[in-house]
Tab-separated table of C-alpha atoms in Angstrom:
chain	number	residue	atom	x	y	z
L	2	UNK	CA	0.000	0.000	0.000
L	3	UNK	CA	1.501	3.608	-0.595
L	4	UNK	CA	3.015	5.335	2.102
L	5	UNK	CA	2.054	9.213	2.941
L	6	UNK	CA	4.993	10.269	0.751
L	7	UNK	CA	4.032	8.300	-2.005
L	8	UNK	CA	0.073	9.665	-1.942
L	9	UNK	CA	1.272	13.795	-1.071
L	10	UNK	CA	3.701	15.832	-0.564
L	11	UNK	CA	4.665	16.650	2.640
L	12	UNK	CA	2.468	19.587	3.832
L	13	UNK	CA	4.297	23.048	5.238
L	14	UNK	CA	5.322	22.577	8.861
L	15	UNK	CA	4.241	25.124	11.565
L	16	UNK	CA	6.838	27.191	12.973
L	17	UNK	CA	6.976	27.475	16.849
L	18	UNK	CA	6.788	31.126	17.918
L	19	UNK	CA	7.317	30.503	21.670
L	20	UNK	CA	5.394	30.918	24.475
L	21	UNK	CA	3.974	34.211	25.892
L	22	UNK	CA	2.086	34.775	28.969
L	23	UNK	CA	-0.819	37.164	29.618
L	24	UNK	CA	-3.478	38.216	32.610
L	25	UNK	CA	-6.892	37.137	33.027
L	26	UNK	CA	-7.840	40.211	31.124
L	27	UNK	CA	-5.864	39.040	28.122
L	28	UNK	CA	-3.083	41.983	28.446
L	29	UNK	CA	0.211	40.631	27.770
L	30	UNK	CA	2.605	40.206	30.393
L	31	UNK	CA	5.384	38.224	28.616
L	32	UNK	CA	5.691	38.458	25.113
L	33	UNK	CA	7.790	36.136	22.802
L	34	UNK	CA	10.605	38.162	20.461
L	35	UNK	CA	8.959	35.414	17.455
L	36	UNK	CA	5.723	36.671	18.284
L	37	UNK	CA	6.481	40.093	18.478
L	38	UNK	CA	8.104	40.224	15.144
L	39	UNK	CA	5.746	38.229	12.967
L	40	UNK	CA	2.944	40.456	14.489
L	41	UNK	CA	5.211	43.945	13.793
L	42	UNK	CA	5.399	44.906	17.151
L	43	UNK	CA	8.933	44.786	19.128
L	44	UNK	CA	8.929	42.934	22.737
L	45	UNK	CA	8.733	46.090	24.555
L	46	UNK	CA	5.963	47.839	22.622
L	47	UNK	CA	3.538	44.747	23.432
L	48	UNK	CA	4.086	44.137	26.887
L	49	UNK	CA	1.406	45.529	28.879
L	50	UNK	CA	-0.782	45.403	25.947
L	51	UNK	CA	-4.010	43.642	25.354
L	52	UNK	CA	-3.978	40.620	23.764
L	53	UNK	CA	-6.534	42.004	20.492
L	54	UNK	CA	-3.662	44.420	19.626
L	55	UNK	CA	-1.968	42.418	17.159
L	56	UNK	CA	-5.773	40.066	15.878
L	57	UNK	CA	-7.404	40.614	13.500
L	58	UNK	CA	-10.546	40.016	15.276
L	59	UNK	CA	-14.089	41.697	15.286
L	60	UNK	CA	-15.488	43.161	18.468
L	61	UNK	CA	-17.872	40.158	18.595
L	62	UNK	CA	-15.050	38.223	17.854
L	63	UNK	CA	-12.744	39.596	20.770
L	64	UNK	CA	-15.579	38.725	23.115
L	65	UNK	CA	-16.370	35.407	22.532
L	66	UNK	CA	-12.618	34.711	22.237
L	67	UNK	CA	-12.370	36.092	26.074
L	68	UNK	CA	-15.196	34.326	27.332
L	69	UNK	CA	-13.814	31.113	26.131
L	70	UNK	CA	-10.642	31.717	27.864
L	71	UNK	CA	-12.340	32.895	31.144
L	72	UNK	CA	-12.840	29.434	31.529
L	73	UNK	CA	-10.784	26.263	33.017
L	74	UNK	CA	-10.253	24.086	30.201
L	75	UNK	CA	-7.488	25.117	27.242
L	76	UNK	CA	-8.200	26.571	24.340
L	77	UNK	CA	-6.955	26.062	20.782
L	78	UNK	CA	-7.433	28.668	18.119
L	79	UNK	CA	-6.150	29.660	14.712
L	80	UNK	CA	-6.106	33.545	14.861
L	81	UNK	CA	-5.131	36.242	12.085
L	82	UNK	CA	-2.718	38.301	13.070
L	83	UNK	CA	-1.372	41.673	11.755
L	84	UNK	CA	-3.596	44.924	11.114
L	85	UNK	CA	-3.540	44.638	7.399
L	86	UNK	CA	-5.745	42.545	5.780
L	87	UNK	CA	-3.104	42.084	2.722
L	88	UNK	CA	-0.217	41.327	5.190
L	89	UNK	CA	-2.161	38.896	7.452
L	90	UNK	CA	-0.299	36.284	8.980
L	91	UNK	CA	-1.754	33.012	10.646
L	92	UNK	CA	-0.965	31.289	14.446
L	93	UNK	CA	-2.584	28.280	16.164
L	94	UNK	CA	-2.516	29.701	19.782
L	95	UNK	CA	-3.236	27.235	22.702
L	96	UNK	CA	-3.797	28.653	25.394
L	97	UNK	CA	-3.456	26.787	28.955
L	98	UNK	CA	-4.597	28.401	32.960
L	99	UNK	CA	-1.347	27.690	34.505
L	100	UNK	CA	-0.356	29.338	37.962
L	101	UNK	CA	2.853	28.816	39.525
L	102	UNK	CA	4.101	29.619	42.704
L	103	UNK	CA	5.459	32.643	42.265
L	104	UNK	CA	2.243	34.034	41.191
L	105	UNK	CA	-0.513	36.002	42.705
L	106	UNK	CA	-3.152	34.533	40.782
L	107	UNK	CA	-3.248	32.280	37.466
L	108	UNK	CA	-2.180	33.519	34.046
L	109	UNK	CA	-2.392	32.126	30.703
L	110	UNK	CA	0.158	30.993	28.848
L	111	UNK	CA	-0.001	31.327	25.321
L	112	UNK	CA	1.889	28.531	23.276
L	113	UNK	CA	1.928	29.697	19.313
L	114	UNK	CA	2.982	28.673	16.088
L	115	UNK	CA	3.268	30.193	12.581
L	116	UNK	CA	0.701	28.057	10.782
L	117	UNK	CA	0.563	30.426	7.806
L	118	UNK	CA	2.193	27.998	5.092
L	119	UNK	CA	-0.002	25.654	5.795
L	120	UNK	CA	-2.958	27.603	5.672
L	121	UNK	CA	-1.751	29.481	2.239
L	122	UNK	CA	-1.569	25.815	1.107
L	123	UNK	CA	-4.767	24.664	2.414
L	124	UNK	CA	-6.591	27.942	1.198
L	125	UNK	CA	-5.213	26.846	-2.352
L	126	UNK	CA	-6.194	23.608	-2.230
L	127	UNK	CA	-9.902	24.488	-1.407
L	128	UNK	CA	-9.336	26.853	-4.152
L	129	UNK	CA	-8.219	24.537	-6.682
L	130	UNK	CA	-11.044	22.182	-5.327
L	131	UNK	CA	-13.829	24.991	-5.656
L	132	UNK	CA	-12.914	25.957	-9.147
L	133	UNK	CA	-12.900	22.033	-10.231
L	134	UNK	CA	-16.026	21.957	-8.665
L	135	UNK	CA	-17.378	25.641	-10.530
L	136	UNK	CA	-15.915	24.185	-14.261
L	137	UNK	CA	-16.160	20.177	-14.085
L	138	UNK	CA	-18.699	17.544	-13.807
L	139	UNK	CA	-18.159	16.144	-10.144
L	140	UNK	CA	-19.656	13.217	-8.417
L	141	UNK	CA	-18.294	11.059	-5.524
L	142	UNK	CA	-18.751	7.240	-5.013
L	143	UNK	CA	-18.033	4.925	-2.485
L	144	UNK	CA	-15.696	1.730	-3.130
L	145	UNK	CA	-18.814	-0.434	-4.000
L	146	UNK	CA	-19.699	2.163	-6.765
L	147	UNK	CA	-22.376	3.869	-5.426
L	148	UNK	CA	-23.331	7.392	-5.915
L	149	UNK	CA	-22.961	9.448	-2.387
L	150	UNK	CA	-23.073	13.198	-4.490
L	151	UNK	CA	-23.106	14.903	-7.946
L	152	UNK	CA	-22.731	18.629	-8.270
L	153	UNK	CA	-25.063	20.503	-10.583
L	154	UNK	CA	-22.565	20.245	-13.548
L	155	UNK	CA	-22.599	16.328	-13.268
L	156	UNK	CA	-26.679	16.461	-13.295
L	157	UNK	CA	-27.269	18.852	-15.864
L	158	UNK	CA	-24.934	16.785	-18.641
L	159	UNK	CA	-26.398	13.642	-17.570
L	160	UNK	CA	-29.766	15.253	-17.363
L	161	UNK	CA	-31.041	13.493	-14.027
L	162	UNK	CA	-31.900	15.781	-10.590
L	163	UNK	CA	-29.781	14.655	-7.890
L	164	UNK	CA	-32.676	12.610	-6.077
L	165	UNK	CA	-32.276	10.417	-8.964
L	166	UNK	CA	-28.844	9.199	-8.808
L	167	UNK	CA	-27.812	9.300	-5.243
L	168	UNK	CA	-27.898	6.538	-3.935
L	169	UNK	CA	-27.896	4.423	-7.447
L	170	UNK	CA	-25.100	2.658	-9.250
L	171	UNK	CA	-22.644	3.828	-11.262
L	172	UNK	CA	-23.650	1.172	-13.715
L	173	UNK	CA	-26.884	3.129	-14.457
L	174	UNK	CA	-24.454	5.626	-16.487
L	175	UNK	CA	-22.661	3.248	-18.297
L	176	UNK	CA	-23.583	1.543	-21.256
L	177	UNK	CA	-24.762	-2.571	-20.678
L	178	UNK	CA	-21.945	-3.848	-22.780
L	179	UNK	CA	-19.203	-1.942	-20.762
L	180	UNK	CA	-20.876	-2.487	-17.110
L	181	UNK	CA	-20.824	-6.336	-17.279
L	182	UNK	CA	-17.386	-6.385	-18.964
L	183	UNK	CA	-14.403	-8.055	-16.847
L	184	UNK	CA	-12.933	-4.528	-17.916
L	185	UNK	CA	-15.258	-2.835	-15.943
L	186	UNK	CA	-14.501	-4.875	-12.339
L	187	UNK	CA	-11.265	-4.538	-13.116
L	188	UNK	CA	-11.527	-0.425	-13.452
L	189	UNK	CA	-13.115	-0.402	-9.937
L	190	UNK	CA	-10.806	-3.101	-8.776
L	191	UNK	CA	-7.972	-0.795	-9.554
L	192	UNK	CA	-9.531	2.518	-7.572
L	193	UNK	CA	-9.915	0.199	-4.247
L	194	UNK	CA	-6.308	-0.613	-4.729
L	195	UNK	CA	-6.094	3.117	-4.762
L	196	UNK	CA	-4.957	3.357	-8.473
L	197	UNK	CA	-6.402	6.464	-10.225
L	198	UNK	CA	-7.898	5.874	-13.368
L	199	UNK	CA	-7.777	8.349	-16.243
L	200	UNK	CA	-8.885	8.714	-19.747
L	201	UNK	CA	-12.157	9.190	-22.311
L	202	UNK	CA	-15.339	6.786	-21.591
L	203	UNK	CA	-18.538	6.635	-22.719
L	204	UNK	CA	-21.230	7.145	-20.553
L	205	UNK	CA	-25.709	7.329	-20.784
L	206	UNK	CA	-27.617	10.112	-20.203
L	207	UNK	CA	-31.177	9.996	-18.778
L	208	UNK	CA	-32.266	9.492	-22.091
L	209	UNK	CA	-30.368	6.933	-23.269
L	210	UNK	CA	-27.966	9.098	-25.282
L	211	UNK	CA	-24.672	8.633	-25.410
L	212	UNK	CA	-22.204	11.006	-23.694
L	213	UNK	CA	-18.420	11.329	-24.036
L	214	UNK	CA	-16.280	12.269	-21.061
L	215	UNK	CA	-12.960	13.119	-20.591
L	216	UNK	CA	-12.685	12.062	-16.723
L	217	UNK	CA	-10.322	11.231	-13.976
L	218	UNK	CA	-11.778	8.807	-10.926
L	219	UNK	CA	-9.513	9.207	-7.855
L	220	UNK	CA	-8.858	7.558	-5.090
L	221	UNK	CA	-9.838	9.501	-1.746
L	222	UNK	CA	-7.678	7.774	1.415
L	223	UNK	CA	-8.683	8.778	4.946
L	224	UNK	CA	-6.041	9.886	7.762
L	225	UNK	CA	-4.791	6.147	8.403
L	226	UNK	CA	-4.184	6.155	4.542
L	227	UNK	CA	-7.169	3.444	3.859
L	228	UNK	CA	-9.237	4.292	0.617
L	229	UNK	CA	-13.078	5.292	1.440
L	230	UNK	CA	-14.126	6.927	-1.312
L	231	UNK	CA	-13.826	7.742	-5.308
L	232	UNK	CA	-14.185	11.268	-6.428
L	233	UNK	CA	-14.918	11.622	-10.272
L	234	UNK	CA	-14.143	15.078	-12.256
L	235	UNK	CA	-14.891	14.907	-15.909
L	236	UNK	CA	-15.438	17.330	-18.878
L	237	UNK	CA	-18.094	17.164	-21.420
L	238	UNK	CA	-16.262	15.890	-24.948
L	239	UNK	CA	-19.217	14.567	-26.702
L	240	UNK	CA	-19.756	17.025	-29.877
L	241	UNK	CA	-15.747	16.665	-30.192
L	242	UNK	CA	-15.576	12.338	-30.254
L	243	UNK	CA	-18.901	12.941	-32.319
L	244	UNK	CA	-16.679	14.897	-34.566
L	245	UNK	CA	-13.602	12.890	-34.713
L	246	UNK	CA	-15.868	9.918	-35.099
L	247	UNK	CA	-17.344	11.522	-38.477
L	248	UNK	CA	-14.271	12.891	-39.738
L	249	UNK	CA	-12.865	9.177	-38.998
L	250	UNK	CA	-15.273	7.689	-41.248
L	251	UNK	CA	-15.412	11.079	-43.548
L	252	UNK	CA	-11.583	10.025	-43.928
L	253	UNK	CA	-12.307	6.850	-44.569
L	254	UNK	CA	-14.860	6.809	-47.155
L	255	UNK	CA	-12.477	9.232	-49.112
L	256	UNK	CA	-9.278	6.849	-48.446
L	257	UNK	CA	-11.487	3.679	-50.079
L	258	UNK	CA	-12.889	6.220	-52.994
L	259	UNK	CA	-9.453	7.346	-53.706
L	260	UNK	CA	-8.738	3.614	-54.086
L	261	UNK	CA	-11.079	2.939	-56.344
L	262	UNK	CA	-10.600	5.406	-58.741
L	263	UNK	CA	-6.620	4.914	-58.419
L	264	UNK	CA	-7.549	1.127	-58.924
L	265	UNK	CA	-9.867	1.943	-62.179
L	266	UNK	CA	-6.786	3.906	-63.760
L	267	UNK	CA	-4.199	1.520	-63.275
L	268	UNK	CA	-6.547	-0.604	-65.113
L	269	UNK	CA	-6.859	1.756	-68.219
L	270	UNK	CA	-10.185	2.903	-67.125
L	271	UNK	CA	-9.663	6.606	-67.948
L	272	UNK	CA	-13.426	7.398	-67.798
L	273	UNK	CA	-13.542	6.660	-64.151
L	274	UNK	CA	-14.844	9.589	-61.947
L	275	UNK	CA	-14.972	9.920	-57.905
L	276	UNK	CA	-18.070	10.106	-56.088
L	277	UNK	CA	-18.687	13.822	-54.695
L	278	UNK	CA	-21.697	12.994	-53.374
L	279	UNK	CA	-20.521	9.798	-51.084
L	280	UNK	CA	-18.072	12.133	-49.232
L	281	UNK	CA	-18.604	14.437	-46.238
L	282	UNK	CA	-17.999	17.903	-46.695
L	283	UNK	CA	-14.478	17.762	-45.315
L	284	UNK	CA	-13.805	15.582	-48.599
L	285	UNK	CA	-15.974	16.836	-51.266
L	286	UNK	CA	-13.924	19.822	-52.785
L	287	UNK	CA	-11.219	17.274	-52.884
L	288	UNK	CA	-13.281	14.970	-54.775
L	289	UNK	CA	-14.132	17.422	-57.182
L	290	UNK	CA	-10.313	18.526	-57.608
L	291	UNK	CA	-9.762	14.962	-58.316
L	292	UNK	CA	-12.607	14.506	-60.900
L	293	UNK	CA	-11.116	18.633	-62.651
L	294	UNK	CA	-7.539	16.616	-62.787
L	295	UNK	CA	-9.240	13.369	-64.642
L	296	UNK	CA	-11.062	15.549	-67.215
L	297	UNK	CA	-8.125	17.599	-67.735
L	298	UNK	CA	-5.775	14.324	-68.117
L	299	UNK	CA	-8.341	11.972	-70.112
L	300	UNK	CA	-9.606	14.603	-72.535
L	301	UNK	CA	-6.532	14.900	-74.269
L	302	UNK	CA	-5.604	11.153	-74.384
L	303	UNK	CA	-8.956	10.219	-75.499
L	304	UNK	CA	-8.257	12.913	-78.180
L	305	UNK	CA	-5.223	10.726	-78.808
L	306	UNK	CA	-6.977	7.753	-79.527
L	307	UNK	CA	-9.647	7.896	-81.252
L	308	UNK	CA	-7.318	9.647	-83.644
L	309	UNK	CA	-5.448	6.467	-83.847
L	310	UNK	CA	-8.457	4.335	-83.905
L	311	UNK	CA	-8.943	6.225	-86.954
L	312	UNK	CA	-5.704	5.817	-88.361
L	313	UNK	CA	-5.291	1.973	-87.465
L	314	UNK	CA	-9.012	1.003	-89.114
L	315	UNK	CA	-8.324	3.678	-92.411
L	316	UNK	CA	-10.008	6.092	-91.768
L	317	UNK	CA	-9.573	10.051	-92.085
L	318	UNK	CA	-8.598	10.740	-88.534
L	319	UNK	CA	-9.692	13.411	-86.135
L	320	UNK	CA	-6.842	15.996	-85.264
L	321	UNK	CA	-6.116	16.228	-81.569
L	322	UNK	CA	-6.723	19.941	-80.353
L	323	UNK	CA	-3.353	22.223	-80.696
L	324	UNK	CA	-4.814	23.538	-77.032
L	325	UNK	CA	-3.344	21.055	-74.871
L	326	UNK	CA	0.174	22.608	-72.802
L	327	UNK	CA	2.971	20.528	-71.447
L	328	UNK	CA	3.271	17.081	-71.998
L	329	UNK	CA	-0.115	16.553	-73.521
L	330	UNK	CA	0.855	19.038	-76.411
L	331	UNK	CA	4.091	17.014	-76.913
L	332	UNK	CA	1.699	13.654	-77.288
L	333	UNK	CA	-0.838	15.741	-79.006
L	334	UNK	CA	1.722	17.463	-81.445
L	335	UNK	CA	2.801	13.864	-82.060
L	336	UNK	CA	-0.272	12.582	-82.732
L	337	UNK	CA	-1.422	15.136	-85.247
L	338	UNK	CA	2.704	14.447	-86.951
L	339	UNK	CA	1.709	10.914	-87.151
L	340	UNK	CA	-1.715	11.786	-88.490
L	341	UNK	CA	-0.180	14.243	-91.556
L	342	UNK	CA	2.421	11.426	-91.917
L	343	UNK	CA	-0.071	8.868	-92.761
L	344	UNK	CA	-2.013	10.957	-94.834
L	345	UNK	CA	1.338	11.312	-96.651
L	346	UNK	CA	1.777	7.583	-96.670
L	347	UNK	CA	-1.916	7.146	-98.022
L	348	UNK	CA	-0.951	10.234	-100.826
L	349	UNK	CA	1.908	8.448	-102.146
L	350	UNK	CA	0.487	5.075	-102.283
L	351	UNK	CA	-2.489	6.311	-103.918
L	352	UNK	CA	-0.599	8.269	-107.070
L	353	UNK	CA	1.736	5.105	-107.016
L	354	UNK	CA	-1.509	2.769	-107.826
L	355	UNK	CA	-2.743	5.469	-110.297
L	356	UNK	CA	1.030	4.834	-112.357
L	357	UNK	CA	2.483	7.827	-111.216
L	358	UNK	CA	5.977	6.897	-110.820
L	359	UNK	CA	7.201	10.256	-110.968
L	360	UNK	CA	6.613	11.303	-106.934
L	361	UNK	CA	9.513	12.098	-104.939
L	362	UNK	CA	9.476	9.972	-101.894
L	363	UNK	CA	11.521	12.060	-99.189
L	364	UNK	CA	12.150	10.407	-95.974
L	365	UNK	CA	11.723	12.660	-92.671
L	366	UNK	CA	14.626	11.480	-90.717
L	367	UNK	CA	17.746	9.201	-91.053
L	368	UNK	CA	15.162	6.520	-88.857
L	369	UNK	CA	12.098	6.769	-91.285
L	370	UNK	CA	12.062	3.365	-92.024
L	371	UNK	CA	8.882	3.787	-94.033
L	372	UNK	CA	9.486	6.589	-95.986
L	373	UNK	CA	12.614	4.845	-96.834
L	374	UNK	CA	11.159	1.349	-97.821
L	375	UNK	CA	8.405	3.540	-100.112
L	376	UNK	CA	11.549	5.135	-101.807
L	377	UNK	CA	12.906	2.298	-102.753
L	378	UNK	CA	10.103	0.674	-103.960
L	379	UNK	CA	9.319	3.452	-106.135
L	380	UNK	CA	12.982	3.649	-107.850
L	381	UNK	CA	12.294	-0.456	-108.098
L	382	UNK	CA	8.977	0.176	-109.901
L	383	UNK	CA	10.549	2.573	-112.360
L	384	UNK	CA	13.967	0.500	-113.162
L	385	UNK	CA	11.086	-2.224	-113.667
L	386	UNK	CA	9.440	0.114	-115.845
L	387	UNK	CA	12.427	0.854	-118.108
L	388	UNK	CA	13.251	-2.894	-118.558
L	389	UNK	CA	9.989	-3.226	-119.252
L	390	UNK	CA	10.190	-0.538	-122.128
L	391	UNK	CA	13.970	-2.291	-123.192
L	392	UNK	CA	11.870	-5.494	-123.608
L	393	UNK	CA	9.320	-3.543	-125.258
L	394	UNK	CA	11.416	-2.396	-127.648
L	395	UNK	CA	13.363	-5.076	-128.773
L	396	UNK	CA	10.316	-7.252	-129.070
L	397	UNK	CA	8.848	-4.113	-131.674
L	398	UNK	CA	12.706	-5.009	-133.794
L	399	UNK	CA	12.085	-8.756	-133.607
L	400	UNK	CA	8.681	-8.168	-134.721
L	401	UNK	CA	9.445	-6.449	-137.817
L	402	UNK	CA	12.573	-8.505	-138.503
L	403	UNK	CA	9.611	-11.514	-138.468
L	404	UNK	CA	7.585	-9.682	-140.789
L	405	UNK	CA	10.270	-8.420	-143.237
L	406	UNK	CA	11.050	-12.748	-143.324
L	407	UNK	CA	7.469	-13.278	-143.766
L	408	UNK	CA	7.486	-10.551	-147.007
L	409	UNK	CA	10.528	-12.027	-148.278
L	410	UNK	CA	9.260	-15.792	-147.834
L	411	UNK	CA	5.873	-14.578	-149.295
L	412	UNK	CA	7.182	-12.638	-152.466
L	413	UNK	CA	9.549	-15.960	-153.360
L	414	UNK	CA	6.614	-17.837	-153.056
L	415	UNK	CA	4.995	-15.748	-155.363
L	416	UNK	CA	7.568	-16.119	-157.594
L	417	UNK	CA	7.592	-20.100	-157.238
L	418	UNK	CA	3.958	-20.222	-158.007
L	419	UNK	CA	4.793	-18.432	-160.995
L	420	UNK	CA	7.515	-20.609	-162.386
L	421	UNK	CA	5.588	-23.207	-161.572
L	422	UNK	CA	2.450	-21.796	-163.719
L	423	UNK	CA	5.160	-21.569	-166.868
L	424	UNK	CA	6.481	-25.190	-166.436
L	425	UNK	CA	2.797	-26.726	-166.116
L	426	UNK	CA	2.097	-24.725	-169.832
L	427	UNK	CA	5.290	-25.743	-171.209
L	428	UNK	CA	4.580	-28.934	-170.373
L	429	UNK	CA	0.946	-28.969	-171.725
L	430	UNK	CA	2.878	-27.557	-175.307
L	431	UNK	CA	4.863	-30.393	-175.377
């Protein structure tokens, strides 16, 4: 079990001021030099002097103070002293009938100490107390968890009247599922052992609705150091752990949208868009940031290709807009090169099926592999031309050559027939 020391510090100790002695009348007959001095009087000034000189008392006050020491028995008081009310200083003054022999008749004997530490610390303690009390919820318990008191802070946020809860449980604030945990005997296990117990819990008001404190339960030991009670301050924190709780899910519902759009695009699925309307209003403006950055990044892509759909199925293609800035007017610019290029392509093939071998096929760089391979199938076409026409030609001489033979071998027939005609009449003369 903890010691003193370990529960609080060690209070201010009183400082013994001595002993002075003074008459039945309460004039002083013997004054101690502490006494003097903490009061602001010197030895000598205060002898002879009535005992009220240096209290701070009223005149109702002085009286009753005399007529308790008119009697017997001692007395024990704690008594301002000093004439300023700013300067005051405190003394517990016992005061004790004592006669001895040497004197005529009894006096009292005034034993004092300087108690004014302690009281500054007990007076700020109480103060400390009393403003806890003024700005948090406060309600005490005893070690089997019942409810002795609840200031009018604790009743108002829990909305019950005091009648109502003293007396109960402290289960009846807490919700069913926390009350018959082993959690929950273990909490008030701890705060007989004397452990404090701090933090945020979750508590029911009177009607039923749930109610967020931020609360300390501490352990309240009596003078032999035993525990006897629990005393509970707590603050109201329910709009903020309602608020944390939404902008917790808020930030969650964005983190999983986020993830599904990023999950569409890695998957080519450039028409995806976020869900503004899904989000809290912490999220939605980023949502819709999101969505501005999409458009701004698809639009030009899908400019891109359907321009190459175009150009891979034959068709005229649409330019890409000349609009776009960075990067997307680099693959834009591109685009619409490739685009003129094939046009170029489709230009040259088209005069070379209509026989016009005359084009000049110019490549655009040292790597145009195309350009190149349509060169040289144009200067292939025209040396096939011209041996063509070569074969042309000399076909046209062997033709006539064939004919000139066929003349020759014609007329000599001619003639044969003829000679022939002259030896069938001969022959008929003879």
């Amino acid at each position: 079990m903890p010691t003193t020391s370990d529960r609080d510090p060690t209070p201010p100790q009183a400082i013994l001021l001595g002993t002075s002695k003074l008459r039945a009348d309460g004039v002083f007959v013997q004054v101690s030099e502490a006494l003097a001095q903490l009061s602001g009087w010197s030895v000598e000034g205060l002898t002879d002097r009535p005992l009220h000189t240096i209290l701070h008392l009223s005149a109702a006050e002085q009286d009753a103070l005399m007529w308790a020491l008119g009697k017997a028995t001692p007395v024990v008081r704690e008594l301002a002293v000093g004439s300023d009310r700013a300067s005051l200083s405190w003394i517990r003054a016992t005061f004790v009938r004592v006669r001895e022999p040497s004197d005529p008749e009894p006096l009292l004997w005034m034993i004092a100490e300087d108690i004014s530490a302690r009281r500054a610390q007990a007076r700020d303690h109480r103060d400390q107390i009393e403003a806890l009390h003024r700005t948090q919820a406060t309600v005490e318990l005893d070690l089997q968890g019942t409810i002795l008191r609840a200031n009018e802070r604790f009743l108002e946020l829990m909305g019950y009247t005091e009648a109502q809860v003293v007396g109960q449980p402290h289960r009846m604030l807490v919700p069913p599922e926390e009350a018959n945990s082993h959690s929950y005997r273990d909490f008030w296990r701890r705060l007989r052992e004397g452990q404090p117990q701090s933090g945020q819990f979750e508590r029911v008001g009177a009607r039923s609705t749930p109610i967020f404190l931020q609360a300390s339960y501490t352990p309240i030991r009596d003078i032999s150091g035993q525990v006897y009670k629990v005393v509970k301050y707590a603050s109201d924190i329910t709009q903020q752990t309602l608020q944390l709780r939404e902008s917790q899910e808020s930030a969650e519902r964005y983190s999983a949208e986020m993830a599904r759009v990023v999950d569409a695009l890695k998957r080519g699925e450039l028409s995806v868009r976020g869900d503004v309307e899904s989000q809290g209003r912490t999220h939605q403006a980023a949502i819709a940031q999101l969505n501005e950055g999409l458009e701004a990044i698809a639009a030009p892509i899908t400019e891109c290709l359907d321009s190459l759909r175009a150009m891979a199925e034959g068709r005229s293609p649409p330019l890409p807009s000349a609009d776009h800035e960075g990067d997307f007017k680099l693959l834009a610019d591109s685009v619409r090169t490739l685009s003129q290029s094939t046009s170029r392509v489709a230009q040259i093939a088209s005069q070379i099926a209509d026989g016009d071998l005359t084009i000049k096929v110019e490549r655009r760089s040292e790597e145009d592999v195309l350009m190149g391979a349509l060169g040289r199938m144009v200067a292939a076409l025209n040396a096939l031309l011209r041996q063509v026409q070569g074969s042309s030609h000399q076909l046209d001489q062997g033709s006539a050559q064939v004919q000139e033979a066929s003349q020759s071998l014609a007329n000599n027939a001619s003639r044969s027939a003829a000679s022939l005609e002259e030896i069938s009449a001969s022959m008929e003369e003879i």
